[in-house]
Amino acid sequence: MAPGRYMKLGIEAIARHCMEDVRPEFAREVRPGDLVVAGRNFGVGSSREQAPQALGALGVAAVIAQSFAGLFYRNAVNLGLPVLVCKDIDALADGRRATFDLDAATLTLEDGSVVALEPIPAFLRELINAGGLIPHLEKTLAR
């Protein structure tokens, strides 16, 4: 996702190489607000925080997958990137438009159909909505 050979670069440069080993056109084609849809164990092997950070730098609004690698999941939440588990991943197709509701744990497809997502615990939603762990801590400590 964020190839190790680019780790000495800044996050914007790393983002330009995001997913290039599996989908070379990804960084060129992704647009702000896009959702990334994936299969099982998304993010496995991407233990660096730069992996979800690169997706965020490209403007990805959320990642929806059948399951996530644990480290990727926590890094994403800590950076404020929504990571949503969808068991009915086959209902989603590349290029199809959809919107998600983090609190309701739903994904609404362009045809109006609604796909259930696994609910995210309230505290993790709080972190995501705050923009990640650091912004959440800053808000909490400012009180």
mmCIF file of C-alpha atoms in Angstrom:
data_model
loop_
_atom_site.group_PDB
_atom_site.id
_atom_site.type_symbol
_atom_site.label_atom_id
_atom_site.label_comp_id
_atom_site.label_asym_id
_atom_site.label_seq_id
_atom_site.Cartn_x
_atom_site.Cartn_y
_atom_site.Cartn_z
ATOM 1 C CA MET A 1 0.000 0.000 0.000
ATOM 2 C CA ALA A 2 2.782 2.405 0.989
ATOM 3 C CA PRO A 3 5.882 0.741 -0.484
ATOM 4 C CA GLY A 4 8.856 0.685 1.872
ATOM 5 C CA ARG A 5 11.192 2.030 -0.805
ATOM 6 C CA TYR A 6 9.445 5.430 -0.502
ATOM 7 C CA MET A 7 9.473 5.771 3.296
ATOM 8 C CA LYS A 8 12.158 8.475 3.245
ATOM 9 C CA LEU A 9 9.810 10.740 1.284
ATOM 10 C CA GLY A 10 7.092 12.961 2.717
ATOM 11 C CA ILE A 11 3.526 11.676 2.923
ATOM 12 C CA GLU A 12 2.373 13.529 -0.214
ATOM 13 C CA ALA A 13 5.085 11.790 -2.257
ATOM 14 C CA ILE A 14 4.350 8.436 -0.626
ATOM 15 C CA ALA A 15 0.668 8.915 -1.506
ATOM 16 C CA ARG A 16 1.570 9.254 -5.196
ATOM 17 C CA HIS A 17 2.881 5.680 -5.002
ATOM 18 C CA CYS A 18 -0.009 4.304 -2.940
ATOM 19 C CA MET A 19 -0.941 0.761 -4.016
ATOM 20 C CA GLU A 20 1.336 0.949 -7.062
ATOM 21 C CA ASP A 21 2.522 -2.643 -6.675
ATOM 22 C CA VAL A 22 -1.014 -4.069 -6.945
ATOM 23 C CA ARG A 23 -2.908 -1.360 -8.814
ATOM 24 C CA PRO A 24 -0.487 1.077 -10.504
ATOM 25 C CA GLU A 25 -3.200 3.523 -11.602
ATOM 26 C CA PHE A 26 -4.748 3.847 -8.124
ATOM 27 C CA ALA A 27 -3.109 7.103 -6.983
ATOM 28 C CA ARG A 28 -3.834 8.794 -10.326
ATOM 29 C CA GLU A 29 -7.478 7.730 -10.443
ATOM 30 C CA VAL A 30 -8.653 8.068 -6.850
ATOM 31 C CA ARG A 31 -10.563 11.286 -6.101
ATOM 32 C CA PRO A 32 -11.282 13.077 -2.823
ATOM 33 C CA GLY A 33 -14.303 11.488 -1.187
ATOM 34 C CA ASP A 34 -13.823 8.099 -2.845
ATOM 35 C CA LEU A 35 -14.389 4.920 -0.874
ATOM 36 C CA VAL A 36 -11.894 2.078 -1.141
ATOM 37 C CA VAL A 37 -13.574 -1.341 -1.250
ATOM 38 C CA ALA A 38 -11.483 -4.398 -0.438
ATOM 39 C CA GLY A 39 -11.693 -8.060 0.496
ATOM 40 C CA ARG A 40 -10.393 -9.917 3.515
ATOM 41 C CA ASN A 41 -7.573 -8.840 5.808
ATOM 42 C CA PHE A 42 -7.080 -5.468 4.115
ATOM 43 C CA GLY A 43 -3.845 -3.802 5.146
ATOM 44 C CA VAL A 44 -1.974 -6.972 6.087
ATOM 45 C CA GLY A 45 1.738 -6.299 5.723
ATOM 46 C CA SER A 46 1.177 -2.537 6.020
ATOM 47 C CA SER A 47 2.256 -2.062 9.607
ATOM 48 C CA ARG A 48 3.447 1.504 9.099
ATOM 49 C CA GLU A 49 1.073 4.355 9.808
ATOM 50 C CA GLN A 50 1.971 5.749 6.379
ATOM 51 C CA ALA A 51 -0.355 3.194 4.748
ATOM 52 C CA PRO A 52 -3.630 4.713 6.011
ATOM 53 C CA GLN A 53 -2.004 8.154 6.022
ATOM 54 C CA ALA A 54 -1.330 7.846 2.267
ATOM 55 C CA LEU A 55 -4.981 6.947 1.659
ATOM 56 C CA GLY A 56 -6.026 9.991 3.682
ATOM 57 C CA ALA A 57 -3.603 12.218 1.769
ATOM 58 C CA LEU A 58 -5.285 11.091 -1.455
ATOM 59 C CA GLY A 59 -8.656 12.132 -0.027
ATOM 60 C CA VAL A 60 -10.070 8.645 0.519
ATOM 61 C CA ALA A 61 -13.175 9.086 2.688
ATOM 62 C CA ALA A 62 -13.235 5.536 4.084
ATOM 63 C CA VAL A 63 -12.089 1.982 3.517
ATOM 64 C CA ILE A 64 -14.744 -0.730 3.409
ATOM 65 C CA ALA A 65 -13.579 -4.345 3.569
ATOM 66 C CA GLN A 66 -14.663 -7.824 4.632
ATOM 67 C CA SER A 67 -12.003 -7.649 7.349
ATOM 68 C CA PHE A 68 -8.888 -5.697 8.277
ATOM 69 C CA ALA A 69 -5.419 -6.494 9.544
ATOM 70 C CA GLY A 70 -5.427 -5.366 13.172
ATOM 71 C CA LEU A 71 -2.486 -2.977 12.943
ATOM 72 C CA PHE A 72 -3.818 -1.286 9.823
ATOM 73 C CA TYR A 73 -7.243 -0.909 11.475
ATOM 74 C CA ARG A 74 -5.849 0.796 14.578
ATOM 75 C CA ASN A 75 -3.478 3.000 12.589
ATOM 76 C CA ALA A 76 -6.400 4.110 10.409
ATOM 77 C CA VAL A 77 -8.616 4.896 13.410
ATOM 78 C CA ASN A 78 -5.740 6.728 15.128
ATOM 79 C CA LEU A 79 -5.393 8.878 11.994
ATOM 80 C CA GLY A 80 -9.152 9.493 11.680
ATOM 81 C CA LEU A 81 -9.694 7.336 8.574
ATOM 82 C CA PRO A 82 -12.981 5.410 8.800
ATOM 83 C CA VAL A 83 -12.508 1.653 8.382
ATOM 84 C CA LEU A 84 -15.779 -0.183 7.953
ATOM 85 C CA VAL A 85 -16.385 -3.933 7.918
ATOM 86 C CA CYS A 86 -18.932 -5.140 5.369
ATOM 87 C CA LYS A 87 -19.669 -8.858 5.217
ATOM 88 C CA ASP A 88 -21.733 -8.378 2.021
ATOM 89 C CA ILE A 89 -18.773 -6.957 0.092
ATOM 90 C CA ASP A 90 -20.012 -8.568 -3.142
ATOM 91 C CA ALA A 91 -22.847 -6.008 -3.209
ATOM 92 C CA LEU A 92 -20.229 -3.353 -3.975
ATOM 93 C CA ALA A 93 -18.540 -2.901 -7.328
ATOM 94 C CA ASP A 94 -15.613 -0.844 -8.564
ATOM 95 C CA GLY A 95 -16.747 2.585 -9.707
ATOM 96 C CA ARG A 96 -20.167 2.334 -8.081
ATOM 97 C CA ARG A 97 -21.210 5.362 -6.033
ATOM 98 C CA ALA A 98 -22.138 5.039 -2.378
ATOM 99 C CA THR A 99 -22.303 7.043 0.830
ATOM 100 C CA PHE A 100 -21.715 5.782 4.339
ATOM 101 C CA ASP A 101 -23.180 6.695 7.700
ATOM 102 C CA LEU A 102 -20.644 5.963 10.421
ATOM 103 C CA ASP A 103 -23.139 6.259 13.280
ATOM 104 C CA ALA A 104 -25.862 4.160 11.637
ATOM 105 C CA ALA A 105 -23.296 1.655 10.285
ATOM 106 C CA THR A 106 -24.854 1.676 6.823
ATOM 107 C CA LEU A 107 -23.752 2.131 3.254
ATOM 108 C CA THR A 108 -26.278 3.559 0.802
ATOM 109 C CA LEU A 109 -25.669 2.631 -2.822
ATOM 110 C CA GLU A 110 -26.533 4.871 -5.768
ATOM 111 C CA ASP A 111 -29.664 2.800 -6.501
ATOM 112 C CA GLY A 112 -30.946 3.539 -2.982
ATOM 113 C CA SER A 113 -30.284 0.094 -1.560
ATOM 114 C CA VAL A 114 -28.760 -0.004 1.896
ATOM 115 C CA VAL A 115 -26.001 -2.387 2.949
ATOM 116 C CA ALA A 116 -25.369 -3.095 6.632
ATOM 117 C CA LEU A 117 -21.904 -2.503 8.043
ATOM 118 C CA GLU A 118 -20.557 -3.801 11.326
ATOM 119 C CA PRO A 119 -21.064 -1.084 13.949
ATOM 120 C CA ILE A 120 -17.907 0.613 15.191
ATOM 121 C CA PRO A 121 -17.656 0.977 18.985
ATOM 122 C CA ALA A 122 -18.647 4.444 20.209
ATOM 123 C CA PHE A 123 -15.161 5.349 21.454
ATOM 124 C CA LEU A 124 -13.571 4.507 18.097
ATOM 125 C CA ARG A 125 -16.259 6.528 16.284
ATOM 126 C CA GLU A 126 -15.392 9.396 18.616
ATOM 127 C CA LEU A 127 -11.719 9.148 17.598
ATOM 128 C CA ILE A 128 -12.594 9.036 13.896
ATOM 129 C CA ASN A 129 -15.024 11.953 14.161
ATOM 130 C CA ALA A 130 -12.376 14.000 15.987
ATOM 131 C CA GLY A 131 -9.941 13.442 13.120
ATOM 132 C CA GLY A 132 -7.876 10.834 14.952
ATOM 133 C CA LEU A 133 -6.235 10.137 18.287
ATOM 134 C CA ILE A 134 -4.078 13.275 18.551
ATOM 135 C CA PRO A 135 -6.900 15.746 17.733
ATOM 136 C CA HIS A 136 -9.145 13.823 20.148
ATOM 137 C CA LEU A 137 -6.559 14.095 22.929
ATOM 138 C CA GLU A 138 -5.989 17.782 22.208
ATOM 139 C CA LYS A 139 -9.738 18.467 22.476
ATOM 140 C CA THR A 140 -10.003 16.399 25.649
ATOM 141 C CA LEU A 141 -7.043 18.106 27.326
ATOM 142 C CA ALA A 142 -8.304 21.570 26.353
ATOM 143 C CA ARG A 143 -11.486 21.073 28.401
#
